[in-house]
XYZ file of C-alpha atoms in Angstrom:
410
model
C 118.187 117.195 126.727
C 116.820 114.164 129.189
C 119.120 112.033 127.519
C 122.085 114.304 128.218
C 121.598 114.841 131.656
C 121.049 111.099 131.814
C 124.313 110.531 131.013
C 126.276 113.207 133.400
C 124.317 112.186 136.288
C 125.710 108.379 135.329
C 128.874 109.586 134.801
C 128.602 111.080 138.297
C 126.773 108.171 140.135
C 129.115 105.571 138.890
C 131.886 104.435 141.460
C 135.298 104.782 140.317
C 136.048 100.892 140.700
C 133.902 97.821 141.091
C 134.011 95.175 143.277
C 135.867 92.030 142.641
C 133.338 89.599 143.356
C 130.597 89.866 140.419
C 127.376 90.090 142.082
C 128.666 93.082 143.845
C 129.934 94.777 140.727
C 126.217 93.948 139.059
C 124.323 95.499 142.540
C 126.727 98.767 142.324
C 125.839 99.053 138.928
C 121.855 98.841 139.259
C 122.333 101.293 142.293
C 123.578 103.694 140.079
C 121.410 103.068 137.304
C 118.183 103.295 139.625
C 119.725 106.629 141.469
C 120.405 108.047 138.057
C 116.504 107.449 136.593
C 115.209 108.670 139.544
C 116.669 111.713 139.803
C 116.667 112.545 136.611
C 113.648 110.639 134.544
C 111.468 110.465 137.972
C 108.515 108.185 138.622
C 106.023 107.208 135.603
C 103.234 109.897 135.899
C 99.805 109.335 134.579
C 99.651 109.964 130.568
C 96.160 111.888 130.324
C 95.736 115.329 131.574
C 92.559 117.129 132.800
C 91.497 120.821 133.194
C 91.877 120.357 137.220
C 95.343 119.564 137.296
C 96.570 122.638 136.718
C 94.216 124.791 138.890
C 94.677 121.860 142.064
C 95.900 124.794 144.383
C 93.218 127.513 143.779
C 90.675 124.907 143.861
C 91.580 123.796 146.770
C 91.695 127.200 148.444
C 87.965 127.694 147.102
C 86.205 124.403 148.346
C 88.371 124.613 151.882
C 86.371 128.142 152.359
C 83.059 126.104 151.060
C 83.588 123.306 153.139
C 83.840 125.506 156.519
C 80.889 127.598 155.529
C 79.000 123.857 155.380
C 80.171 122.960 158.922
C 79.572 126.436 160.237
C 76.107 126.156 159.073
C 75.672 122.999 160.014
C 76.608 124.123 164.023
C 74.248 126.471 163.685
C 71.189 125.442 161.083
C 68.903 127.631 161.550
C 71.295 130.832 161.254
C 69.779 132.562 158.191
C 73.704 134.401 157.899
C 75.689 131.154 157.723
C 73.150 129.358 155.441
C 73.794 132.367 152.846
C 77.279 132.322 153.581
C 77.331 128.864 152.263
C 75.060 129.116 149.689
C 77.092 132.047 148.314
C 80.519 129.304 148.524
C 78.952 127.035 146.791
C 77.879 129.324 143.763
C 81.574 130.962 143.610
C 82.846 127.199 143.509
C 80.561 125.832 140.510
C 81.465 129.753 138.281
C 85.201 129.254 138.966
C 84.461 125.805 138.318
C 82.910 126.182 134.704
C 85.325 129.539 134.573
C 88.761 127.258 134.310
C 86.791 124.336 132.564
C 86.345 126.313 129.548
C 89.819 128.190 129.744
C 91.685 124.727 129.894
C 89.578 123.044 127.006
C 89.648 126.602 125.376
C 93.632 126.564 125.457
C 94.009 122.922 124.925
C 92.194 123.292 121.611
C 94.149 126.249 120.600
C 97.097 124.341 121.212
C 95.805 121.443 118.841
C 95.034 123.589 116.351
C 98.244 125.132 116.212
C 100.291 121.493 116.138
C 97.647 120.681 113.109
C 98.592 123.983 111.438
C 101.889 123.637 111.712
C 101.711 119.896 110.576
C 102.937 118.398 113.485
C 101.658 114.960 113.196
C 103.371 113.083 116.018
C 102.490 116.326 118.776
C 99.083 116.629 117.488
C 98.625 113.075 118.345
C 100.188 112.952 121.076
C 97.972 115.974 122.771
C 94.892 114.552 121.647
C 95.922 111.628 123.405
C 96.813 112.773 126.512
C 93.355 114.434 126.986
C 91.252 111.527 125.967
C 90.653 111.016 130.120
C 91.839 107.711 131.850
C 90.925 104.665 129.919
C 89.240 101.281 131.322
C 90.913 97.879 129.945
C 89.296 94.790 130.434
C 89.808 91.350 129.318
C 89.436 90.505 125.679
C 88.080 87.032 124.880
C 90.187 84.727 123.931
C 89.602 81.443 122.019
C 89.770 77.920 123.081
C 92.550 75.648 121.897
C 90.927 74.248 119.490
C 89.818 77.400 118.118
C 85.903 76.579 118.285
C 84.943 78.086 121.495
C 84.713 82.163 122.515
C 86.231 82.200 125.851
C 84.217 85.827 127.546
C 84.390 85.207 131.546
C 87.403 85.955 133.478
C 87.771 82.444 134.819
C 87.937 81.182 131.509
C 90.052 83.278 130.301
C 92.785 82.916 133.124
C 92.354 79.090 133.071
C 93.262 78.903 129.137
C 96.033 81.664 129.636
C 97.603 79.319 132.365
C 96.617 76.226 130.102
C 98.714 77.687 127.121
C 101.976 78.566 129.415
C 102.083 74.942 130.845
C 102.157 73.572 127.540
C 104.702 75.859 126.670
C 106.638 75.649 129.166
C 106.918 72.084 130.576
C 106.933 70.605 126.526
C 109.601 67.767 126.489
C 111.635 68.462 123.216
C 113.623 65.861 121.274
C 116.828 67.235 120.172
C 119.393 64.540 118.882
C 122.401 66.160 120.412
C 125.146 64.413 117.855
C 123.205 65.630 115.025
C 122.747 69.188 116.183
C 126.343 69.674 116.942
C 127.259 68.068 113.775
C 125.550 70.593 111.785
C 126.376 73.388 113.781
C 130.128 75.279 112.422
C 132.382 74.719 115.161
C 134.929 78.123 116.595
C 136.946 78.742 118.889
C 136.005 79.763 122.788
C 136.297 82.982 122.495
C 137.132 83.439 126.315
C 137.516 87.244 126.490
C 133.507 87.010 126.455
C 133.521 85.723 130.018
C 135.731 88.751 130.922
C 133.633 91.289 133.158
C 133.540 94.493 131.400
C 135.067 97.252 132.570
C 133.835 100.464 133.961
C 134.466 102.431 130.575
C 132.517 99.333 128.312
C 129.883 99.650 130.331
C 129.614 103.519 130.350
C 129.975 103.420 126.593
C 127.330 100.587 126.069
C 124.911 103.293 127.774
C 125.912 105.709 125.842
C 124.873 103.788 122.564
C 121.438 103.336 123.426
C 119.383 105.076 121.081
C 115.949 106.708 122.447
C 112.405 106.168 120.394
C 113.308 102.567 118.611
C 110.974 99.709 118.246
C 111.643 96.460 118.832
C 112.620 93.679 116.456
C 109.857 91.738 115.129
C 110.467 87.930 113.159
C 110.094 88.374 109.426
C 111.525 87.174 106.444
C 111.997 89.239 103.367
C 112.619 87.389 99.342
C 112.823 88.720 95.776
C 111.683 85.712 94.752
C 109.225 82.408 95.341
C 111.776 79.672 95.333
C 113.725 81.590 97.629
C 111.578 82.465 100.117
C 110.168 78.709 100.302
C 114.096 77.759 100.871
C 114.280 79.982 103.408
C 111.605 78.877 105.539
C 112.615 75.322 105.015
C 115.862 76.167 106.663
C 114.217 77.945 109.171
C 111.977 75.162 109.710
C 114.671 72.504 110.001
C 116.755 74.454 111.927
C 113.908 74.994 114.828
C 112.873 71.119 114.489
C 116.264 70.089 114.936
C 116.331 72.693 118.043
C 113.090 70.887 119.364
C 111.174 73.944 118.501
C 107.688 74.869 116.732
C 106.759 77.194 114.227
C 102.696 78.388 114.798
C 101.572 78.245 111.219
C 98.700 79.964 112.375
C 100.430 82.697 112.731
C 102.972 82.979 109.668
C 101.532 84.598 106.633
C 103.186 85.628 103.202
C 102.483 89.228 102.015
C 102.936 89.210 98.224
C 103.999 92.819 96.768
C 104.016 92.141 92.855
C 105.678 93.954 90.365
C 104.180 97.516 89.521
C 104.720 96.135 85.638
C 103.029 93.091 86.338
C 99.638 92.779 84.381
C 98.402 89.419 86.343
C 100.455 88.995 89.268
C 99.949 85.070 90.714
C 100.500 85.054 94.719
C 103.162 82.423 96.208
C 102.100 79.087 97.155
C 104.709 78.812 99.831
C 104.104 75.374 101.612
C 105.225 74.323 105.105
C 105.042 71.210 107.011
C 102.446 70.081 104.278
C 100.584 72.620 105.070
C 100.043 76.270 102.208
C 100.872 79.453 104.132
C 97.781 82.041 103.653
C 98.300 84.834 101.749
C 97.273 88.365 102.777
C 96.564 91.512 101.233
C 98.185 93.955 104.486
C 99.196 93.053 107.900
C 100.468 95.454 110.681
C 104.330 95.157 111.372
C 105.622 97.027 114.177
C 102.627 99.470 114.680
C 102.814 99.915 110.749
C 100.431 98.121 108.045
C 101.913 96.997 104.910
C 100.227 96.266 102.009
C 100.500 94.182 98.742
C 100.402 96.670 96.860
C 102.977 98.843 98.427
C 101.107 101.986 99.058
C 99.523 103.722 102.116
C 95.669 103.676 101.790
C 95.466 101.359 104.285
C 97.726 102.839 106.940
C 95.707 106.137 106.567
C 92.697 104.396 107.393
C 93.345 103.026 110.166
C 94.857 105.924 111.377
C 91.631 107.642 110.785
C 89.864 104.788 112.203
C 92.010 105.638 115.264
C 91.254 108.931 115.604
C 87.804 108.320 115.171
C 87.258 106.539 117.755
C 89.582 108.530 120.132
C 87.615 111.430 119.525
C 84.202 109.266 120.813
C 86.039 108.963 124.044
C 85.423 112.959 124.451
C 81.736 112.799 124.085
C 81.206 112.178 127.767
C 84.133 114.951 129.200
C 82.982 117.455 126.772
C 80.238 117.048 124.366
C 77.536 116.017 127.317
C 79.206 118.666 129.832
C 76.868 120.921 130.630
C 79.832 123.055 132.352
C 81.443 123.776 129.304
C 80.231 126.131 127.429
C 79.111 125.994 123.340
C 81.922 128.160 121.640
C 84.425 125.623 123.479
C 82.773 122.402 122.346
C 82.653 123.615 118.688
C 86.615 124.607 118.819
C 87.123 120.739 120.358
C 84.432 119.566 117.146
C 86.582 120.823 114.692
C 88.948 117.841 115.426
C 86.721 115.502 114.906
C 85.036 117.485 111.787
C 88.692 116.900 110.141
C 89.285 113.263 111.005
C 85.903 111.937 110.040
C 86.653 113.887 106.481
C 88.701 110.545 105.444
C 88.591 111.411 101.366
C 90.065 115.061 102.536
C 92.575 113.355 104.522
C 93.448 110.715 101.644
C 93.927 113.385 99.073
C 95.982 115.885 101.366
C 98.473 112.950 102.173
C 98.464 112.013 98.583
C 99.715 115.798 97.523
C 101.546 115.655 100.262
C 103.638 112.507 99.070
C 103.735 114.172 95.993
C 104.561 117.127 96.141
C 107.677 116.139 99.007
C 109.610 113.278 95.883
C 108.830 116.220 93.261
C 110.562 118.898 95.591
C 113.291 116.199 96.692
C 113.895 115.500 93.042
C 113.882 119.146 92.312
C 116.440 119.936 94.664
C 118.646 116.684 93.345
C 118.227 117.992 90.116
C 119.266 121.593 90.535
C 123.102 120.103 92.874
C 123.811 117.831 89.840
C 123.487 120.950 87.317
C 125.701 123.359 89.655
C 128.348 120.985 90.126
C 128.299 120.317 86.512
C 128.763 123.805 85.775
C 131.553 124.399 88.071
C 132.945 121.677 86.190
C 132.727 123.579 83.162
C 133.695 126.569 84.267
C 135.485 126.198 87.587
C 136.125 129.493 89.855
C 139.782 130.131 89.618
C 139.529 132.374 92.705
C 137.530 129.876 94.522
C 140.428 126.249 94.083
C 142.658 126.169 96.600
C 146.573 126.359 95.715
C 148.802 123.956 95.301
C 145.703 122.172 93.080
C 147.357 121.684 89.669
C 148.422 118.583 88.380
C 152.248 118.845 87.369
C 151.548 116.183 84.585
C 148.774 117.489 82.552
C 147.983 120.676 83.999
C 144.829 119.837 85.198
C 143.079 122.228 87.992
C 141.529 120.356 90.404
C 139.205 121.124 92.896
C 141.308 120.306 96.152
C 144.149 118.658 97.526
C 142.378 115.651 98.210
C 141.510 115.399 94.175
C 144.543 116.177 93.642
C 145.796 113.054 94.596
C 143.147 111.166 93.642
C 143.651 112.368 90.049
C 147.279 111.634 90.155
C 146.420 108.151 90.434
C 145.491 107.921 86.455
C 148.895 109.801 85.767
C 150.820 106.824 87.997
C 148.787 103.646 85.912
């Protein structure tokens, strides 16, 4: 629906022609853009939610009346009126304090509990997420170049972090031009690519954007050994000839064997002189894979995930003395469920299961009805005009028809 409206207000904030010169036409077209997002996306609001921000305006009301009960009594301290006036503020602030507390956990749970019911994985997350309270990040250590040192303070930190971009970015490559372009296939200039697009290109290369993708990452994918070590070789030559560096650090070769294999032998895939290591799982856009091609250990550390995103609510609701028992055991019962990993394994597992057997089920029981209307086809049910003139043949439609004619006319 976001998306949709997206695209009218464009539509509607676009101007009917662009400028000639090109860095006007580029300006009118971020104008519209940023006009268009922020009137109908908005600013980025704050991810985690809390029980106040729903009950801002009768909280507000309550400590207003509080707060001039304080500075009456303070005018007048030794008024024994005003000093219970206040004192009876206060106490009506703290109830409808703990009051909508409760009711917001209380509903917040229910709400869980209902996406986890229902099996909605992705809003079940998603909600526990967004009530985990705003998060602290901090620097993570970092090593030093040569890899021997545990970089902790922030000084250190920035000073390698601004080491490792001037070596990246002021290296001094050698490329041997004539060899480069003698390699590389030479085409055309294809000069319609300089052409500025036009208002309807540009309208329909918005339209194509697709919502909820993840990025690209580098990998390289090989039925077999030999290949694979070809393929990095090219790569390899490719980016030395470009003056470029592959961090063998960083590249790794996940082996997935054969299920029929008895004693599967990893790849020795070698690079620059140097053996690639091999690993068991890795995570590949915010997915681990695994050698041997199943999902144990994506379910852990989803688990291990949710584990510790349920520790973050011991402080806002296990230690709160404002909220009351029966709501902290409804917010337990998350965590009850994702600490119960072998319970978690299993139901996935049936899960799996039981989803291919019902998909295969369902394959199964198309392939014997068409067969059957094969074998008995529904007079009633062909269109007219279906029979083949040649043999006599009934067919199904116009369109097999013709396609059945085609044996008749070899």
């Amino acid at each position: 629906m976001s998306r949709q409206l997206f695209q009218q207000q464009l539509a509607l904030e676009f101007p009917e022609e662009f400028s000639v010169p090109v860095s006007t036409h580029w300006d009118e077209l971020k104008s519209s853009i940023l006009t268009t997002c922020q009137n109908t996306l908005g600013h980025r609001q704050k991810k985690h939610q809390d029980w106040f921000d729903s009950n801002d305006q009768s909280l507000k009301e309550l400590i207003d009346q509080k707060r001039t009960a304080l500075m009456d009594f303070k005018k007048d301290p030794k008024s024994t009126a005003k000093k219970a006036a206040y004192q009876q503020k206060k106490a009506i602030v703290q109830r409808e304090t703990r009051r909508l507390k409760n009711k917001w956990w209380t509903d917040k749970a229910k709400e869980i509990q209902g996406l986890a019911d229902r099996n909605d994985t992705r809003g079940f997350f998603s909600a526990t997420k967004a009530v985990y309270g705003p998060s602290t990040h901090g620097q993570a250590p970092l090593r030093s170049k040569d890899g021997t040192n545990l970089l902790k303070t922030k000084t250190e930190i920035n000073a390698r972090w601004k080491e490792h971009f001037e070596d990246l970015l002021n290296t001094n490559p050698v490329i041997d031009e004539e060899e480069v372009l003698g390699v590389l296939p030479e085409h055309d200039l294809a000069e319609n690519l300089a052409i500025t697009p036009t208002l309807e290109e540009t309208k329909q290369a918005i339209h194509s954007l697709k919502n909820n993708k993840a990025p690209d990452d580098n990998s390289v994918a090989s039925h077999t050994e030999a290949g694979l070590q070809a393929t990095l070789e090219a790569f390899n030559f490719a980016y030395t000839k470009l003056g470029l560096n592959i961090n063998l650090r960083k590249t790794q070769v996940l082996h997935q064997p054969c299920p029929n294999d008895a004693n599967p032998q990893p790849p020795a895939i070698v690079l620059q002189g140097q053996t690639l290591e091999n690993v068991e799982h890795f995570c590949y856009l915010g997915s681990h894979l695994s050698s041997k091609a199943d999902i144990d250990i994506e379910i852990q550390h989803r688990l291990q995930g949710a584990g510790a995103a349920f520790g973050k609510l011991r402080t806002r609701v296990f230690r709160n003395r404002d909220i009351q028992t029966e709501t902290k055991i409804r917010v337990n019962t998350w965590e009850t469920a994702a600490k119960d990993r072998s319970e978690w394994i299993s139901a996935i597992h049936h899960g799996t299961k039981t989803f291919e057997e019902t998909k295969l089920s369902k394959a199964e029981e198309k392939r014997q009805i068409r067969k059957e209307r094969k074998r008995n086809p529904n007079r009633q049910r062909l269109p007219p005009n279906a029979t083949c003139p040649t043999c006599g043949k009934q067919c199904a439609s116009r369109l097999g028809l013709l396609s059945h004619q085609r044996v008749h006319a070899n």
